Coordinates of C-alpha atoms and ligand atoms in Angstrom, one line a residue:
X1 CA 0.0 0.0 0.0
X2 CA 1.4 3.6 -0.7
X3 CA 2.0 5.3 2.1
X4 CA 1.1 9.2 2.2
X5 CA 3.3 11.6 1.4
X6 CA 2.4 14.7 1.7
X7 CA 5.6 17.2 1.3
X8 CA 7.8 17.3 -1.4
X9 CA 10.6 15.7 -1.2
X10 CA 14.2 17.9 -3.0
X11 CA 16.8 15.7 -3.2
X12 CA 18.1 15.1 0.6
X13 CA 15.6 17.4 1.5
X14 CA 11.8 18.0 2.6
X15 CA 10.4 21.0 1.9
X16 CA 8.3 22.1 4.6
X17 CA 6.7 25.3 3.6
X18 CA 7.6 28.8 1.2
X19 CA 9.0 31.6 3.2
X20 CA 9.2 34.1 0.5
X21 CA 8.5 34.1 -3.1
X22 CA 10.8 36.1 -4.9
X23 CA 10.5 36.5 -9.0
X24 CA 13.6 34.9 -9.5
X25 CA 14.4 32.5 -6.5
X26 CA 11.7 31.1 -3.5
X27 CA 13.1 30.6 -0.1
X28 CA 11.5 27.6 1.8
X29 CA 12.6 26.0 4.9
X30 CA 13.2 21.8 4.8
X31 CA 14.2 19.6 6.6
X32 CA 17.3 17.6 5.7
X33 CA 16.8 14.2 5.2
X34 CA 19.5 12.4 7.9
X35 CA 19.5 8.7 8.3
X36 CA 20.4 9.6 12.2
X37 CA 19.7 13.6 12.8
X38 CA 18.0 15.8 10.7
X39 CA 17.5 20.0 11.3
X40 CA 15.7 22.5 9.7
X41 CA 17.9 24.5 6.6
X42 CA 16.6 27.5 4.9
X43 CA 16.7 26.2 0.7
X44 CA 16.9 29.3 -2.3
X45 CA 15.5 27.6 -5.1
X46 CA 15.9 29.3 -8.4
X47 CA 12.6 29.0 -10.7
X48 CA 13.3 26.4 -13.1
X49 CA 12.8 29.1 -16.1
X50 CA 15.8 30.9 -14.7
X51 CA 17.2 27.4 -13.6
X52 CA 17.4 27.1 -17.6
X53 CA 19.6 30.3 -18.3
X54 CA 23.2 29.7 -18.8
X55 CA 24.0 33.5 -17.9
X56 CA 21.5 33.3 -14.7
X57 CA 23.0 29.8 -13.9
X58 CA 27.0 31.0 -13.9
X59 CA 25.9 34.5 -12.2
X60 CA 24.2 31.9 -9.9
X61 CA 27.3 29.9 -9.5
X62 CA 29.3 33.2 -9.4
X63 CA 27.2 33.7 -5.8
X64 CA 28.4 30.2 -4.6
X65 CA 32.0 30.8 -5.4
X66 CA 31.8 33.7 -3.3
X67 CA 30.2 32.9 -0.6
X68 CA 30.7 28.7 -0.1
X69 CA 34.1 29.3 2.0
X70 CA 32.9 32.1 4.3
X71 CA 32.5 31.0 7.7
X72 CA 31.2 33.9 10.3
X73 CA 29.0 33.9 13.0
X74 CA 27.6 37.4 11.1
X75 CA 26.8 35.5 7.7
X76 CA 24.3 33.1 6.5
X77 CA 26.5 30.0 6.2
X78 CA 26.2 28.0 2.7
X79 CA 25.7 24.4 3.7
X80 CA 25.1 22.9 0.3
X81 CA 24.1 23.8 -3.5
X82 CA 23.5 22.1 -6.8
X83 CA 20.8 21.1 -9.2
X84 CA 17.7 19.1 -8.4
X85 CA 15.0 18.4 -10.8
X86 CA 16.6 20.9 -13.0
X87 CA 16.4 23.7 -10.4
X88 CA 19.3 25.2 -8.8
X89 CA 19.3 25.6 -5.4
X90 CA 21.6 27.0 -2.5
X91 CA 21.1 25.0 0.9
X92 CA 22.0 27.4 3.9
X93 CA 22.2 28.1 7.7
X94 CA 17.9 28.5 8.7
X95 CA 17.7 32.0 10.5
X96 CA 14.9 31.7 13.3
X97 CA 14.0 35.5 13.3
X98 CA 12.7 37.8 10.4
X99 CA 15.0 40.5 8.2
X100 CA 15.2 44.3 9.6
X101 CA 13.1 45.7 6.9
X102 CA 10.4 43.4 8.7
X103 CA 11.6 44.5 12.4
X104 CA 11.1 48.5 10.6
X105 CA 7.8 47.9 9.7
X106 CA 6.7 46.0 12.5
X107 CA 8.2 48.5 15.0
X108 CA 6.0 51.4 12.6
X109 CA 3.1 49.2 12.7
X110 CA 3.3 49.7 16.8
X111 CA 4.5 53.4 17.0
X112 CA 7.9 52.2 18.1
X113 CA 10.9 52.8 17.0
X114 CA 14.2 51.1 17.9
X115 CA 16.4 52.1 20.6
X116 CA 19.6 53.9 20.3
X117 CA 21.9 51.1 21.6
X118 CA 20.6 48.2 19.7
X119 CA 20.4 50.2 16.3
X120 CA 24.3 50.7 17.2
X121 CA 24.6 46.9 18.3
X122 CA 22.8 45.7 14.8
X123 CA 25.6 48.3 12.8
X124 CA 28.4 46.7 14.7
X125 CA 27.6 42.8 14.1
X126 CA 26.8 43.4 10.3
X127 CA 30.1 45.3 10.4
X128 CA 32.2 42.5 11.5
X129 CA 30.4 39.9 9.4
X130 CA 31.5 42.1 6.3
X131 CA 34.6 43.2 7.3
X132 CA 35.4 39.6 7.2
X133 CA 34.2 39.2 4.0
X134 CA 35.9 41.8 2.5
X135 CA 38.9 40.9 3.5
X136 CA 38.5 36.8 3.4
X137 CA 41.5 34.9 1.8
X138 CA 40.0 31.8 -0.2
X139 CA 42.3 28.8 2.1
X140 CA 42.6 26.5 -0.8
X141 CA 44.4 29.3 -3.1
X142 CA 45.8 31.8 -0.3
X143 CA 44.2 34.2 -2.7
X144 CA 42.3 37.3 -1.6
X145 CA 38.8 36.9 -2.8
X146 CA 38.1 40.7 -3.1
X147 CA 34.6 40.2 -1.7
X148 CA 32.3 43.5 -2.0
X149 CA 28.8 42.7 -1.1
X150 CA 26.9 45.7 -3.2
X151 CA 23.2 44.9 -1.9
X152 CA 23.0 45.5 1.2
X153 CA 19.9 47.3 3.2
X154 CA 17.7 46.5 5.8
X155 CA 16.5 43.6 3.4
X156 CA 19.6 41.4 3.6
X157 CA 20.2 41.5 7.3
X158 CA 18.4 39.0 9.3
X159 CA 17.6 39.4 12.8
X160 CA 17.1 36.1 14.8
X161 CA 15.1 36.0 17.6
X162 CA 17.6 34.4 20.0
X163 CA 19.9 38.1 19.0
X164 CA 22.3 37.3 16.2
X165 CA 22.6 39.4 12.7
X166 CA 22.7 37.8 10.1
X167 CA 24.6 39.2 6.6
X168 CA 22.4 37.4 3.9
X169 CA 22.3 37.4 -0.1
X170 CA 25.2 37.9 -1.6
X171 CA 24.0 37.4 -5.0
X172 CA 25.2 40.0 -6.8
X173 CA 28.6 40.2 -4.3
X174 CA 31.7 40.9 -6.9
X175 CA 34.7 39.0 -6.5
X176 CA 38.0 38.6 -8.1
X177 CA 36.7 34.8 -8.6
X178 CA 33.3 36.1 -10.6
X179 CA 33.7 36.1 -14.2
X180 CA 30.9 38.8 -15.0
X181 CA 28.4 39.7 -12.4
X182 CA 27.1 42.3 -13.1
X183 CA 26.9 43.8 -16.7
X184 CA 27.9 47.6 -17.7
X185 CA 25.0 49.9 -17.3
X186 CA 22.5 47.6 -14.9
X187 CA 21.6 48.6 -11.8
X188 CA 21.7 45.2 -9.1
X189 CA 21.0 46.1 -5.6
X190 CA 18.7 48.5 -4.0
X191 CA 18.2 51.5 -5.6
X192 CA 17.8 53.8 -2.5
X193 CA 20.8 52.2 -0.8
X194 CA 23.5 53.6 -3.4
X195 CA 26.4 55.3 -2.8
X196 CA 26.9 58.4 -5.0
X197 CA 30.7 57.0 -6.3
X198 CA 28.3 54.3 -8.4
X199 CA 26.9 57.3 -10.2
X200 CA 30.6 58.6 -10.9
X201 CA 31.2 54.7 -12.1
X202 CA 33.9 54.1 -10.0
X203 CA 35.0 50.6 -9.4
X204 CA 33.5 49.8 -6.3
X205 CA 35.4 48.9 -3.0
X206 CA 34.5 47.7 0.7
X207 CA 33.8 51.6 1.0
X208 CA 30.7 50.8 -0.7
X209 CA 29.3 48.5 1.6
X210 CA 30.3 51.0 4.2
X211 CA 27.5 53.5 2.9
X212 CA 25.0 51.2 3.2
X213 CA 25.3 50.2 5.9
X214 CA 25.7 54.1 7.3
X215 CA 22.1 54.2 5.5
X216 CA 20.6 51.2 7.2
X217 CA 22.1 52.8 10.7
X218 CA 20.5 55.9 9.9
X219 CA 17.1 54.5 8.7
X220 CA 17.1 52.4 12.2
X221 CA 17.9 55.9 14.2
X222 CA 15.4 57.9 12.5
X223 CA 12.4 55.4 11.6
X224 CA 12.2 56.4 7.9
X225 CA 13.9 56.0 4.6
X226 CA 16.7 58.2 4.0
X227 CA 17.0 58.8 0.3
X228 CA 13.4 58.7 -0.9
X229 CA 11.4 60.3 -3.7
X230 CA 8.6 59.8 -5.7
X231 CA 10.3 58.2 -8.8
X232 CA 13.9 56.4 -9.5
X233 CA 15.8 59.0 -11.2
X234 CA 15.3 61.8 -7.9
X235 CA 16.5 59.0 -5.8
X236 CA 19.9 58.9 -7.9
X237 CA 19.5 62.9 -7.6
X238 CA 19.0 62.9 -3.8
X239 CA 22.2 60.3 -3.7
X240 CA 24.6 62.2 -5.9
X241 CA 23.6 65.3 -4.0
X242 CA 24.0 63.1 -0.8
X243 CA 22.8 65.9 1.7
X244 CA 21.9 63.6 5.4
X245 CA 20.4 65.3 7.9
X246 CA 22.1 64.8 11.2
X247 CA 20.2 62.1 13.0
X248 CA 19.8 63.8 16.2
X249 CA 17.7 66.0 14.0
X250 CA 14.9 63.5 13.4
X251 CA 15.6 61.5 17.1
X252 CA 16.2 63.4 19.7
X253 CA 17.6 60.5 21.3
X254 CA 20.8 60.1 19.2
X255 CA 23.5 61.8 20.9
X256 CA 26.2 64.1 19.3
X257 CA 29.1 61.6 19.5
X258 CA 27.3 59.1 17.3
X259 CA 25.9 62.3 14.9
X260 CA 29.5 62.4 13.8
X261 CA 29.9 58.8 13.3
X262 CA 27.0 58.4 11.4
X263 CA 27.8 61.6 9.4
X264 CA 31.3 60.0 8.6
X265 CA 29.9 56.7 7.2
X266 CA 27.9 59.0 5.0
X267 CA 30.4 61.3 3.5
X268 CA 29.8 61.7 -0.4
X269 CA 34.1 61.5 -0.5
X270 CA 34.8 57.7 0.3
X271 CA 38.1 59.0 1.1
X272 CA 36.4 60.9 4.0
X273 CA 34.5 58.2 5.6
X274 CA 36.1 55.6 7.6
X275 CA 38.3 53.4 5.1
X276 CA 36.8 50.2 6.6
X277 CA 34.1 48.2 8.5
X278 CA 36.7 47.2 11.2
X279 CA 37.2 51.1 11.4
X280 CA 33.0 52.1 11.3
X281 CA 32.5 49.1 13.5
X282 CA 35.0 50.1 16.0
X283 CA 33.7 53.5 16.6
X284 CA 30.2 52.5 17.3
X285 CA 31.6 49.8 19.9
X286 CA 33.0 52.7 21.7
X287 CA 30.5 54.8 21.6
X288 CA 27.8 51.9 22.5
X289 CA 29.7 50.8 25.7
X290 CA 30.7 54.3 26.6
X291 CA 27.3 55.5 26.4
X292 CA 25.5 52.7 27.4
X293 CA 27.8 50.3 29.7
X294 CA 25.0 48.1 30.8
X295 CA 24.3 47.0 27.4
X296 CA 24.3 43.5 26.6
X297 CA 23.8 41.4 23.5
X298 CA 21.2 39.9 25.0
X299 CA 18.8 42.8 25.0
X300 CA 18.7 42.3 21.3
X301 CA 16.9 39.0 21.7
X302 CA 14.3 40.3 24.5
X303 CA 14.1 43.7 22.3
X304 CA 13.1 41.0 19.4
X305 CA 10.9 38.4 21.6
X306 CA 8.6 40.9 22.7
X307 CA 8.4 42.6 19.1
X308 CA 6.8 39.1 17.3
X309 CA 5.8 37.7 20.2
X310 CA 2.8 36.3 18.5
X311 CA 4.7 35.4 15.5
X312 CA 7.2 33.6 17.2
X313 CA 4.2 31.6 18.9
X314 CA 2.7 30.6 15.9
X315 CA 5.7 29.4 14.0
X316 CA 6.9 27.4 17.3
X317 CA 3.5 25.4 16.8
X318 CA 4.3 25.2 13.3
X319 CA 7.7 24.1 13.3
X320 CA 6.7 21.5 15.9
X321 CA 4.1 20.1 13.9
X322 CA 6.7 19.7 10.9
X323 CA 9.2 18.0 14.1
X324 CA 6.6 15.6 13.9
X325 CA 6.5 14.2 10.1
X326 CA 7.7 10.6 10.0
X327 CA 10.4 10.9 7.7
X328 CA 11.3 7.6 6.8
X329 CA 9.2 6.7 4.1
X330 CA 11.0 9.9 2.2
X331 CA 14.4 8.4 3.7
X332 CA 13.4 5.1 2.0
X333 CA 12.0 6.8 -1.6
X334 CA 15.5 8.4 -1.0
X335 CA 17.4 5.4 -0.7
X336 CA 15.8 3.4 -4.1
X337 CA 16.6 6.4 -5.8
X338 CA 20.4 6.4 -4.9
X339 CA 20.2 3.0 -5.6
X340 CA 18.7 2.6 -8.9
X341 CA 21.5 5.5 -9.8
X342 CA 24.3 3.2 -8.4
X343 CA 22.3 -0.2 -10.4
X344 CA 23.5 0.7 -14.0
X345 CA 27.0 1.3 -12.6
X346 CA 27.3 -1.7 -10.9
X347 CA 26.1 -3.3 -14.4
X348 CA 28.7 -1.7 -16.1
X349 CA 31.5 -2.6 -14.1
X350 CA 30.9 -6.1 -13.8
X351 CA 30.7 -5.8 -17.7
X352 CA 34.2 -4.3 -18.3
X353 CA 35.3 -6.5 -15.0
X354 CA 34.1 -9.8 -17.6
X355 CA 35.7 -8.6 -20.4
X356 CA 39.4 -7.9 -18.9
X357 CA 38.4 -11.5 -18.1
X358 CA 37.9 -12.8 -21.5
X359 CA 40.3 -10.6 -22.9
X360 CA 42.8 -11.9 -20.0
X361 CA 42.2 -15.5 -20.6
X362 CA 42.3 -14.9 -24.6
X363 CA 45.7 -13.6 -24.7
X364 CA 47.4 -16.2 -22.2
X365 CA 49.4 -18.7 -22.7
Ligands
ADP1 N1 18.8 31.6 5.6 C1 17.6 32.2 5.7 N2 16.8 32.0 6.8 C2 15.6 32.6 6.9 N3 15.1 33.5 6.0 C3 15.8 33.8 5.0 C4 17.1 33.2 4.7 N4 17.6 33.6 3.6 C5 16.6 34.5 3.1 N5 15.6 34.6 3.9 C6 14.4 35.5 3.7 O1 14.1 35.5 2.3 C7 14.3 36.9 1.8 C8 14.9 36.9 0.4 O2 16.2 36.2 0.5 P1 17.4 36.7 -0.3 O3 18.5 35.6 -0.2 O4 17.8 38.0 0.1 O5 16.9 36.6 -1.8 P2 16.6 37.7 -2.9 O6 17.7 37.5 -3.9 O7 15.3 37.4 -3.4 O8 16.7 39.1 -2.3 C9 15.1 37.6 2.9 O9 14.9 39.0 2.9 C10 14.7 36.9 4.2 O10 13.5 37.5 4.6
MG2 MG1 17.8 39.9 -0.7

């Protein structure tokens, strides 16, 4: 009799439900199939249409090269990638919280906005997780990968609920290993979170991560977008023209030492703003435990436990229920399919193994 099976089954995995939809790529959480343990992974599975497209598939593979060797407690880890049922798909690290573009609007939704220190704790941890990347050394080659991450905004920073940041997406990261990833003329990342050098078509450096990340730190201070108009091309105005109010401006709560850091991460002249993310990140650690010793980097995960409280509920429940699916018969379906792969081969050695045989006992004696 044939049992039920009600999830889909990807390769070694079991998809359990669709986080986000995206045009080009769907993020699901699974669970992977392991004869003794198993957890829960987050899957990016490229639409087979795209899945299709040589130039999608090696800008695809461009993101792998780039990020498959970084290991950092600030960045998504990449556990596993490939193609299944001719979709591509990047198996990574499952991060139990929601991205800061969420936490914003939630915190709107409830006429909050987010306090001081853990905007500064949030810059900080996304500082250190690309800092490393930027300067990460591939270990097999000794060579420096020349990582810059060009998309980042509150949309690609993930906040779990038990307080770590998260770096995601590096899709469109350029690295000396890429061959082309990005084409002349295209704009990849988020408009709004440009830094005016793009405009001057500079090549782009670690400097440019720094900016947006000095945009995400102000949009956290002062609970609003910072370079927003009504269509695209005043956004590139307003960036090229690059005038930032001081933060303190908007929140009175932002105090004069971190106006000037804020102000530095968002100079127009890269050569005036602090040259790295170890250098950005290490002001605000001053500033945070100067100004606020009591912090600790557990207030993020109360700050972000009370926030979705009933969110968290409801995915606990859910997450429980898919603890509960009996995975063997998918472990067994899983198992016939490896192998009926490994069948023919088997065949075909014992083949070749039969003719060295008659070939051996032709030629002797
Ligand atoms: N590892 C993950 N764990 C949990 N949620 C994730 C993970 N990766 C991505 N997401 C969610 O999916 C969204 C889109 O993922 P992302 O990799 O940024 O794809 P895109 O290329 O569509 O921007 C993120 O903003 C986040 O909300
Ligand atoms: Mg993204």
């Amino acid at each position: 009799m044939a049992e039920e099976r009600k999830f889909d089954r990807f390769g070694r995995y079991l998809i359990l439900d669709h986080l986000v939809d995206g045009g080009m790529a769907k993020i699901c959480r699974a669970r992977f199939l392991g004869e003794q343990a198993d957890k829960v992974v987050a899957i990016k599975m490229v639409q087979p249409q795209f899945s299709k497209d040589e130039s999608f598939k090696t800008m695809f593979m461009d993101e792998i090269k780039t990020t498959f060797g970084l290991l950092h407690p600030n960045i998504v880890q990449t556990y596993d990638y490939g193609l299944q049922n001719d979709q591509l798909f990047v198996a990574m690290e499952y991060c139990d919280g929601r991205n800061l573009k969420e936490y914003l609007d939630q915190l709107k939704k409830r006429n909050f906005v987010f306090p001081v220190e853990i905007s500064v704790y949030i810059t900080i941890q996304s500082c250190q997780g690309l800092h490393y990347a930027h300067t990460f050394t591939d270990k097999l080659t000794g060579k420096p990968a020349n990582i810059v991450h060009r998309d980042i905004s509150p949309h690609n920073i993930m906040l779990t609920f038990d307080g770590s940041v998260k770096v995601i997406d590096f899709g469109i990261a350029k690295s000396e290993t890429n061959s082309e990833a990005t084409q002349a003329g295209t704009i990849k990342g988020k408009l709004s979170y440009l830094a005016p050098e793009y405009l001057d078509g500079h090549d782009l450096d670690p400097r440019y991560d720094l900016f947006a990340v000095g945009i995400t730190l102000w949009e956290m201070l002062c609970s609003r977008k910072l370079f927003k108009a009504s269509n695209d091309l005043a956004v590139l105005k307003k960036i090229q023209e690059c005038k930032v109010p001081k933060p303190s401006s908007i929140n009175p709560n932002v105090p004069e030492e971190l106006d000037k850091i804020v102000m530095k991460a968002l100079h127009k002249d890269r050569n005036k703003r602090y040259q790295t993310l170890e250098e950005f990140g290490r002001a605000l650690n001053k500033f945070l435990y100067s100004t606020y010793p009591d912090f600790n980097a557990s207030d993020l995960s109360y700050f972000a436990k009370e926030l979705f409280k009933e969110e968290i509920k409801k995915d606990r429940e859910r997450l429980y229920q898919f603890g509960q699916i009996d995975i063997k018969p998918y472990l067994e379906d899983m198992k016939r399919e490896q192998e009926g792969e490994e069948r023919p081969l088997k065949l075909l050695k014992l083949v070749l193994v039969m003719e060295q045989v008659r070939e051996g006992s032709g030629t002797g004696s």
